[in-house]
Short mmCIF file of C-alpha atoms and ligand atoms in Angstrom, two decimals:
data_model
loop_
_atom_site.label_atom_id
_atom_site.label_comp_id
_atom_site.label_asym_id
_atom_site.label_seq_id
_atom_site.Cartn_x
_atom_site.Cartn_y
_atom_site.Cartn_z
CA MET Y 23 -28.01 -14.65 12.05
CA PRO Y 24 -25.72 -16.71 14.29
CA SER Y 25 -26.13 -16.46 18.06
CA HIS Y 26 -23.26 -15.15 20.20
CA ASP Y 27 -24.77 -16.49 23.41
CA MET Y 28 -22.40 -18.74 25.35
CA ASN Y 29 -25.11 -20.07 27.68
CA SER Y 30 -27.26 -21.24 24.77
CA PHE Y 31 -24.18 -22.84 23.18
CA GLN Y 32 -23.44 -24.70 26.42
CA THR Y 33 -27.02 -26.00 26.52
CA VAL Y 34 -26.58 -27.45 23.02
CA LEU Y 35 -23.14 -28.81 23.94
CA ARG Y 36 -24.56 -30.59 26.99
CA SER Y 37 -27.05 -32.57 24.90
CA SER Y 38 -24.75 -33.31 21.90
CA LYS Y 39 -23.74 -36.92 21.33
CA HIS Y 40 -21.35 -36.87 18.38
CA ILE Y 41 -19.13 -33.82 18.44
CA ILE Y 42 -16.40 -32.94 15.96
CA ALA Y 43 -14.03 -29.99 15.75
CA ILE Y 44 -12.48 -28.82 12.47
CA ALA Y 45 -9.35 -26.83 13.29
CA GLY Y 46 -7.09 -24.59 11.23
CA ALA Y 47 -4.06 -22.37 11.55
CA GLY Y 48 -5.76 -19.89 13.93
CA LEU Y 49 -5.66 -22.60 16.62
CA SER Y 50 -1.87 -22.33 16.75
CA VAL Y 51 -1.45 -18.54 16.42
CA ALA Y 52 -1.14 -18.06 20.19
CA SER Y 53 1.70 -20.62 20.09
CA GLY Y 54 3.61 -18.39 17.67
CA ILE Y 55 2.83 -20.31 14.46
CA PRO Y 56 1.86 -17.97 11.59
CA THR Y 57 -1.34 -18.50 9.56
CA PHE Y 58 -1.27 -19.03 5.78
CA ARG Y 59 -3.55 -16.29 4.49
CA GLY Y 60 -4.21 -12.72 5.60
CA ALA Y 61 -2.06 -10.19 7.44
CA GLY Y 62 1.09 -11.84 8.81
CA GLY Y 63 0.24 -15.03 6.89
CA LEU Y 64 3.06 -17.23 5.60
CA TRP Y 65 1.97 -16.80 2.02
CA ARG Y 66 2.41 -13.04 1.88
CA LYS Y 67 6.12 -13.57 1.31
CA TYR Y 68 5.92 -16.62 -0.98
CA ASP Y 69 3.26 -17.71 -3.44
CA ALA Y 70 1.42 -20.78 -2.12
CA MET Y 71 1.57 -22.38 -5.50
CA SER Y 72 5.35 -22.14 -5.52
CA LEU Y 73 5.64 -23.92 -2.17
CA ALA Y 74 2.76 -26.29 -1.48
CA THR Y 75 2.22 -28.29 -4.67
CA PRO Y 76 3.83 -31.52 -5.92
CA GLY Y 77 4.87 -29.64 -9.10
CA SER Y 78 6.77 -26.99 -7.16
CA PHE Y 79 8.64 -29.67 -5.22
CA ARG Y 80 9.63 -31.33 -8.51
CA ARG Y 81 10.81 -27.99 -9.92
CA ASP Y 82 12.54 -26.56 -6.84
CA PRO Y 83 12.97 -29.07 -3.98
CA SER Y 84 15.61 -26.80 -2.42
CA LEU Y 85 13.20 -23.85 -1.93
CA VAL Y 86 10.37 -26.11 -0.75
CA TRP Y 87 12.64 -27.88 1.76
CA GLN Y 88 13.89 -24.51 3.08
CA PHE Y 89 10.27 -23.44 3.64
CA TYR Y 90 9.43 -26.64 5.53
CA HIS Y 91 12.71 -26.60 7.47
CA TYR Y 92 11.75 -23.08 8.64
CA ARG Y 93 8.27 -24.33 9.64
CA ARG Y 94 9.77 -27.34 11.50
CA GLU Y 95 12.12 -25.08 13.48
CA VAL Y 96 9.25 -22.75 14.48
CA ALA Y 97 7.02 -25.69 15.49
CA LEU Y 98 9.80 -27.34 17.52
CA LYS Y 99 10.14 -24.21 19.67
CA ALA Y 100 6.37 -23.72 20.06
CA MET Y 101 4.22 -24.91 22.96
CA PRO Y 102 0.51 -25.87 22.94
CA ASN Y 103 -1.70 -22.93 23.96
CA PRO Y 104 -4.95 -22.87 26.03
CA ALA Y 105 -7.06 -23.65 22.92
CA HIS Y 106 -5.04 -26.83 22.17
CA LEU Y 107 -5.24 -27.77 25.85
CA ALA Y 108 -8.99 -27.14 26.01
CA LEU Y 109 -9.58 -29.47 23.04
CA ALA Y 110 -7.21 -32.06 24.53
CA SER Y 111 -8.97 -31.89 27.92
CA PHE Y 112 -12.37 -32.10 26.25
CA SER Y 113 -11.10 -35.26 24.58
CA LEU Y 114 -10.70 -37.01 27.90
CA PRO Y 115 -13.92 -39.01 28.45
CA GLN Y 116 -13.97 -38.26 32.18
CA THR Y 117 -13.74 -34.53 31.57
CA ARG Y 118 -16.29 -34.64 28.77
CA ALA Y 119 -18.70 -36.65 30.93
CA LEU Y 120 -19.16 -33.52 33.06
CA ILE Y 121 -19.74 -31.23 30.07
CA ALA Y 122 -21.41 -33.37 27.38
CA PRO Y 123 -22.35 -36.72 28.95
CA ASP Y 124 -22.22 -39.87 26.78
CA SER Y 125 -20.71 -38.09 23.84
CA THR Y 126 -17.93 -38.90 21.40
CA PHE Y 127 -15.42 -36.29 20.26
CA THR Y 128 -12.97 -36.19 17.38
CA LEU Y 129 -10.60 -33.37 16.54
CA ILE Y 130 -10.00 -33.09 12.81
CA THR Y 131 -7.11 -30.72 12.29
CA GLN Y 132 -5.74 -29.23 9.09
CA ASN Y 133 -2.64 -28.19 11.01
CA VAL Y 134 0.63 -30.01 10.49
CA ASP Y 135 2.51 -28.55 13.48
CA GLY Y 136 1.89 -31.48 15.88
CA LEU Y 137 0.71 -29.18 18.69
CA SER Y 138 -2.65 -30.93 19.19
CA ALA Y 139 -0.88 -34.28 19.67
CA ARG Y 140 1.53 -32.65 22.11
CA ALA Y 141 -1.38 -31.06 24.01
CA SER Y 142 -2.98 -34.51 24.29
CA GLN Y 143 0.21 -36.00 25.70
CA GLN Y 144 0.51 -33.08 28.12
CA VAL Y 145 -3.06 -33.42 29.37
CA GLN Y 146 -2.87 -37.22 29.62
CA SER Y 147 0.40 -37.21 31.52
CA ALA Y 148 -1.13 -34.74 33.98
CA GLN Y 149 -4.03 -37.17 34.51
CA PRO Y 150 -2.68 -40.68 33.85
CA GLN Y 151 -5.76 -42.33 35.42
CA PHE Y 152 -7.73 -41.11 32.39
CA LEU Y 153 -5.74 -43.38 30.07
CA ASP Y 154 -7.52 -46.44 31.41
CA VAL Y 155 -10.83 -45.93 29.61
CA PRO Y 156 -12.69 -47.98 26.99
CA ASP Y 157 -11.40 -47.51 23.48
CA ASP Y 158 -14.65 -46.36 21.88
CA THR Y 159 -14.84 -43.30 24.11
CA GLN Y 160 -11.17 -42.33 23.64
CA THR Y 161 -10.62 -39.17 21.65
CA LYS Y 162 -9.36 -39.34 18.20
CA LEU Y 163 -7.10 -36.83 16.55
CA LEU Y 164 -7.04 -36.81 12.77
CA GLU Y 165 -4.27 -34.76 11.15
CA MET Y 166 -5.82 -34.59 7.69
CA HIS Y 167 -3.06 -32.52 6.03
CA GLY Y 168 -0.27 -34.70 7.38
CA ARG Y 169 2.54 -33.77 9.75
CA LEU Y 170 5.57 -31.49 9.44
CA PHE Y 171 7.71 -34.08 11.19
CA ASP Y 172 6.80 -36.95 8.90
CA VAL Y 173 9.51 -37.37 6.26
CA ARG Y 174 8.46 -39.45 3.29
CA CYS Y 175 10.47 -41.14 0.54
CA THR Y 176 9.67 -39.87 -2.99
CA SER Y 177 10.42 -43.26 -4.55
CA ALA Y 178 7.11 -45.01 -5.31
CA LYS Y 179 8.87 -48.37 -4.88
CA CYS Y 180 9.97 -47.51 -1.33
CA GLY Y 181 7.49 -45.00 0.14
CA HIS Y 182 9.14 -45.24 3.58
CA THR Y 183 7.85 -42.62 6.05
CA GLU Y 184 9.42 -41.79 9.37
CA PHE Y 185 8.67 -39.39 12.20
CA ASN Y 186 11.79 -37.24 12.48
CA THR Y 187 12.19 -34.23 14.75
CA THR Y 188 15.93 -33.78 14.18
CA SER Y 189 16.96 -30.11 14.15
CA PRO Y 190 18.15 -29.24 11.57
CA ILE Y 191 16.83 -32.14 9.53
CA CYS Y 192 20.06 -32.05 7.50
CA ALA Y 193 23.25 -30.01 7.68
CA SER Y 194 22.72 -28.10 4.42
CA LEU Y 195 19.46 -26.56 5.71
CA ALA Y 196 21.01 -25.22 8.93
CA GLY Y 197 20.49 -21.45 9.15
CA THR Y 198 18.40 -21.17 5.94
CA GLU Y 199 15.30 -20.54 8.06
CA LEU Y 200 16.51 -16.98 8.67
CA ALA Y 201 16.47 -16.12 4.94
CA ILE Y 202 13.05 -17.76 4.51
CA ALA Y 203 11.64 -15.81 7.47
CA ALA Y 204 13.00 -12.60 5.91
CA GLY Y 205 11.37 -13.49 2.58
CA ASP Y 206 14.62 -13.51 0.60
CA ALA Y 207 15.54 -17.17 0.12
CA ASP Y 208 17.96 -17.53 -2.77
CA HIS Y 209 20.16 -20.29 -1.52
CA ALA Y 210 19.98 -23.19 -3.97
CA ILE Y 211 20.98 -26.39 -2.20
CA PRO Y 212 22.07 -29.31 -4.41
CA VAL Y 213 19.47 -32.10 -4.38
CA VAL Y 214 22.03 -34.61 -3.07
CA ASP Y 215 22.38 -32.48 0.06
CA LEU Y 216 18.63 -32.33 0.81
CA PRO Y 217 16.99 -34.82 3.22
CA ARG Y 218 17.24 -38.41 1.93
CA CYS Y 219 15.25 -41.55 2.72
CA SER Y 220 16.91 -43.51 5.53
CA GLU Y 221 15.91 -46.81 3.85
CA CYS Y 222 16.79 -46.38 0.17
CA GLY Y 223 18.66 -43.06 -0.11
CA ALA Y 224 16.19 -41.42 -2.54
CA LEU Y 225 15.15 -37.78 -2.10
CA ALA Y 226 12.70 -37.41 0.81
CA ARG Y 227 9.82 -34.91 1.02
CA PRO Y 228 7.80 -33.39 3.86
CA GLY Y 229 4.92 -35.72 4.87
CA VAL Y 230 2.26 -33.06 4.37
CA VAL Y 231 -0.69 -32.89 1.96
CA TRP Y 232 -0.14 -30.38 -0.82
CA PHE Y 233 -2.71 -28.86 -3.20
CA GLU Y 234 -4.08 -31.49 -5.60
CA GLU Y 235 -3.11 -34.28 -3.22
CA VAL Y 236 -5.73 -36.33 -1.42
CA PRO Y 237 -6.05 -35.48 2.28
CA LEU Y 238 -5.64 -38.27 4.84
CA HIS Y 239 -8.30 -40.24 6.78
CA LEU Y 240 -11.08 -39.12 4.40
CA ASP Y 241 -13.27 -42.23 4.86
CA VAL Y 242 -13.19 -41.94 8.65
CA ILE Y 243 -13.83 -38.19 8.45
CA GLU Y 244 -16.82 -38.58 6.10
CA ASN Y 245 -18.43 -41.01 8.58
CA LEU Y 246 -17.83 -38.67 11.49
CA VAL Y 247 -19.27 -35.72 9.55
CA ASP Y 248 -22.36 -37.81 8.65
CA GLN Y 249 -22.93 -38.67 12.32
CA ALA Y 250 -22.03 -35.34 13.92
CA ASP Y 251 -24.72 -33.37 15.73
CA LEU Y 252 -22.30 -30.59 16.72
CA CYS Y 253 -19.40 -29.21 14.70
CA LEU Y 254 -16.94 -26.71 16.20
CA VAL Y 255 -15.04 -24.77 13.52
CA VAL Y 256 -11.89 -23.36 15.11
CA GLY Y 257 -9.42 -20.88 13.59
CA THR Y 258 -9.83 -21.73 9.93
CA SER Y 259 -10.59 -19.42 7.00
CA SER Y 260 -12.81 -22.26 5.67
CA THR Y 261 -11.53 -21.71 2.14
CA LEU Y 262 -9.73 -25.00 1.56
CA TYR Y 263 -11.67 -28.10 0.48
CA PRO Y 264 -12.64 -30.70 1.49
CA ALA Y 265 -12.36 -29.36 5.10
CA ALA Y 266 -14.27 -26.18 4.22
CA GLY Y 267 -17.36 -28.21 3.32
CA TYR Y 268 -17.76 -30.24 6.52
CA ALA Y 269 -19.67 -27.64 8.60
CA SER Y 270 -22.38 -27.18 5.98
CA GLU Y 271 -22.70 -30.97 5.63
CA VAL Y 272 -23.32 -31.22 9.39
CA GLN Y 273 -25.96 -28.48 9.17
CA GLU Y 274 -27.64 -30.10 6.16
CA HIS Y 275 -28.51 -33.16 8.24
CA GLY Y 276 -29.73 -31.08 11.19
CA GLY Y 277 -26.54 -30.66 13.25
CA THR Y 278 -25.36 -27.45 14.90
CA VAL Y 279 -22.31 -25.43 13.85
CA ALA Y 280 -20.32 -23.13 16.15
CA VAL Y 281 -17.51 -21.01 14.68
CA PHE Y 282 -14.58 -19.73 16.79
CA ASN Y 283 -12.46 -17.26 14.83
CA LEU Y 284 -10.60 -14.03 15.41
CA GLU Y 285 -12.45 -12.45 12.47
CA HIS Y 286 -15.23 -13.25 10.04
CA SER Y 287 -14.51 -16.33 7.92
CA ALA Y 288 -16.17 -17.94 4.92
CA GLY Y 289 -19.71 -19.13 5.63
CA ASP Y 290 -19.81 -17.95 9.23
CA GLU Y 291 -23.06 -16.06 8.69
CA GLU Y 292 -24.69 -19.48 8.17
CA ALA Y 293 -23.38 -20.81 11.50
CA ASP Y 294 -25.71 -21.36 14.46
CA PHE Y 295 -23.18 -19.84 16.87
CA LEU Y 296 -20.35 -17.41 16.18
CA PHE Y 297 -17.73 -16.48 18.77
CA LEU Y 298 -15.42 -13.80 17.39
CA GLY Y 299 -12.14 -13.36 19.26
CA PRO Y 300 -8.95 -15.31 19.94
CA CYS Y 301 -9.90 -18.99 20.22
CA GLU Y 302 -7.34 -19.42 23.01
CA GLU Y 303 -9.79 -17.33 25.06
CA THR Y 304 -13.22 -18.14 23.62
CA LEU Y 305 -12.83 -21.92 23.30
CA PRO Y 306 -11.82 -22.79 26.91
CA LYS Y 307 -14.69 -20.53 28.05
CA ALA Y 308 -17.25 -22.12 25.71
CA LEU Y 309 -16.19 -25.63 26.73
CA GLY Y 310 -16.36 -24.64 30.40
CA LEU Y 311 -12.72 -25.57 30.87
CA THR Y 312 -11.05 -22.37 32.04
CA SER Y 313 -10.79 -23.57 35.65
CA VAL Y 314 -9.34 -26.95 34.57
CA LEU Y 315 -6.69 -25.25 32.44
CA TYR Y 316 -5.61 -22.55 34.81
CA SER Y 317 -5.96 -24.24 38.20
C1 LIG U 403 -7.70 -17.11 14.53
C2 LIG U 403 -6.74 -16.64 15.39
C3 LIG U 403 -6.97 -16.86 16.74
C4 LIG U 403 -6.06 -16.17 13.42
N1 LIG U 403 -8.08 -17.46 17.13
N2 LIG U 403 -8.81 -17.69 14.94
C5 LIG U 403 -13.83 -27.82 -4.26
C6 LIG U 403 -14.00 -26.58 -4.85
C7 LIG U 403 -12.89 -25.87 -5.32
C8 LIG U 403 -11.59 -26.38 -5.20
C9 LIG U 403 -11.43 -27.59 -4.62
C10 LIG U 403 -12.53 -28.30 -4.17
N3 LIG U 403 -12.08 -29.45 -3.63
C11 LIG U 403 -10.74 -29.47 -3.71
C12 LIG U 403 -10.31 -28.35 -4.32
C13 LIG U 403 -8.89 -27.99 -4.59
C14 LIG U 403 -8.13 -27.53 -3.37
C15 LIG U 403 -8.85 -26.33 -2.78
O1 LIG U 403 -9.61 -26.41 -1.84
N4 LIG U 403 -8.59 -25.16 -3.31
C16 LIG U 403 -9.19 -23.94 -2.79
C17 LIG U 403 -8.24 -22.80 -3.07
C18 LIG U 403 -10.59 -23.75 -3.33
N5 LIG U 403 -8.01 -28.61 -2.40
C19 LIG U 403 -7.06 -29.53 -2.50
O2 LIG U 403 -6.25 -29.49 -3.43
C20 LIG U 403 -7.03 -30.64 -1.47
N6 LIG U 403 -7.03 -31.88 -2.12
C21 LIG U 403 -8.10 -32.38 -2.67
O3 LIG U 403 -9.16 -31.81 -2.61
O4 LIG U 403 -7.90 -33.60 -3.25
C22 LIG U 403 -8.94 -34.11 -4.08
C23 LIG U 403 -9.83 -35.06 -3.36
C24 LIG U 403 -10.56 -34.66 -2.27
C25 LIG U 403 -11.42 -35.53 -1.66
C26 LIG U 403 -11.53 -36.81 -2.15
C27 LIG U 403 -10.77 -37.23 -3.24
C28 LIG U 403 -9.92 -36.32 -3.84
C29 LIG U 403 -5.72 -30.65 -0.71
C30 LIG U 403 -5.59 -29.50 0.20
C31 LIG U 403 -4.25 -29.55 0.90
C32 LIG U 403 -4.04 -28.26 1.67
N7 LIG U 403 -2.73 -28.10 1.96
C33 LIG U 403 -2.33 -26.96 2.77
C34 LIG U 403 -0.81 -27.04 2.95
C35 LIG U 403 -0.47 -28.21 3.90
C36 LIG U 403 0.96 -28.33 4.15
C37 LIG U 403 1.50 -27.12 4.86
O5 LIG U 403 1.06 -26.78 5.99
O6 LIG U 403 2.36 -26.48 4.28
O7 LIG U 403 -2.95 -26.96 4.07
S1 LIG U 403 -2.88 -25.42 2.11
C38 LIG U 403 -3.13 -24.61 3.67
O8 LIG U 403 -4.52 -24.26 3.80
C39 LIG U 403 -2.83 -25.67 4.73
C40 LIG U 403 -3.95 -25.45 5.71
O9 LIG U 403 -4.14 -26.62 6.46
C41 LIG U 403 -5.09 -25.09 4.81
C42 LIG U 403 -6.22 -24.38 5.48
O10 LIG U 403 -5.83 -23.12 5.94
P1 LIG U 403 -6.36 -22.59 7.33
O11 LIG U 403 -5.94 -23.50 8.41
O12 LIG U 403 -7.80 -22.30 7.23
O13 LIG U 403 -5.48 -21.26 7.52
P2 LIG U 403 -5.76 -19.77 7.01
O14 LIG U 403 -4.48 -19.03 7.12
O15 LIG U 403 -6.44 -19.75 5.70
O16 LIG U 403 -6.81 -19.19 8.08
C43 LIG U 403 -6.46 -18.96 9.41
C44 LIG U 403 -7.70 -18.49 10.16
O17 LIG U 403 -7.36 -18.35 11.52
C45 LIG U 403 -8.23 -17.12 9.69
O18 LIG U 403 -9.63 -17.24 9.44
C46 LIG U 403 -7.96 -16.19 10.88
O19 LIG U 403 -8.96 -15.19 11.05
C47 LIG U 403 -8.00 -17.18 12.01
N8 LIG U 403 -7.26 -16.78 13.22
N9 LIG U 403 -5.73 -16.03 14.63
C48 LIG U 403 -8.99 -17.85 16.17
N10 LIG U 403 -6.06 -16.44 17.67
ZN1 LIG U 404 13.05 -44.79 0.29
#
């Protein structure tokens, strides 16, 4: 049975040396970004397999682009919430030195909304003196399922990727987000009018990792998982591999797992600690960062 005791968690946190966090869609719920599965999840209106696979993009790039255009527009309007900011603050070596001395920390996120990167920028610009620290103690952020704002060429010969936050990404998609949000997209946009590669003119695609595609940074992540003595699992249903397997790998070599989720999630009965509730409340508290965030 997992413990729900915050004080015991903080004792473990204090002595941990290699800490990782695996984050999922629940991290961004308080920022207004819907989850994938469950009540209110994005995939209640559309079948995941008709939106997030390479095959579906080949068959219907117009529908897939409308879905991602909608997601880009939502993410552009969203702001990092206290859970993003707690993880970003915990990433700063000087902050972490007070909570878990001499530790490393890496945030591995499955989210593509860019909010963790924005939280990092926000926290660093509030404390610019913290930028001047040795590289090996700097926090790393690994966005393993890619980024909504990366736009990638579909031509294997070109492969150009660019970070593009233009709203709307192209004129033909303007306004289609309303139909997608209502669950009644039927607006077929000609392929020539969809986003194109700025280098070679071929059809571009969202720079995210779809089902059957290989997630990013896997070698680095495997090493971190092998070394980790504490794994925080934040706002993920833990149903999607390989991310869903990392917590049990950490436990298998003797590390501790702490789950932060609104509800029960896959494998949480095996965790060492379980904090049920909104992670935007439980995580800042568990990391001892509520005063930093709200002062
Ligand atoms: C809150 C909250 C609050 C709400 N506070 N909590 C092994 C076994 C079986 C199958 C496979 C396997 N390995 C691979 C597979 C196949 C497949 C897979 O896992 N399928 C499963 C269905 C079993 N995996 C893949 O295809 C992956 N590729 C792959 O494995 O390549 C092969 C390979 C691997 C390794 C080496 C070499 C080769 C690719 C997966 C790509 C996933 N892509 C998506 C879409 C990304 C683009 C986009 O965003 O559109 O990623 S799918 C979708 O699921 C998205 C998410 O990142 C991902 C995870 O979802 P997440 O984040 O957990 O969200 P939800 O909605 O499920 O859960 C939200 C949670 O938040 C809930 O628990 C709520 O309770 C909670 N919550 N509010 C705290 N306020
Ligand atoms: Zn190109």
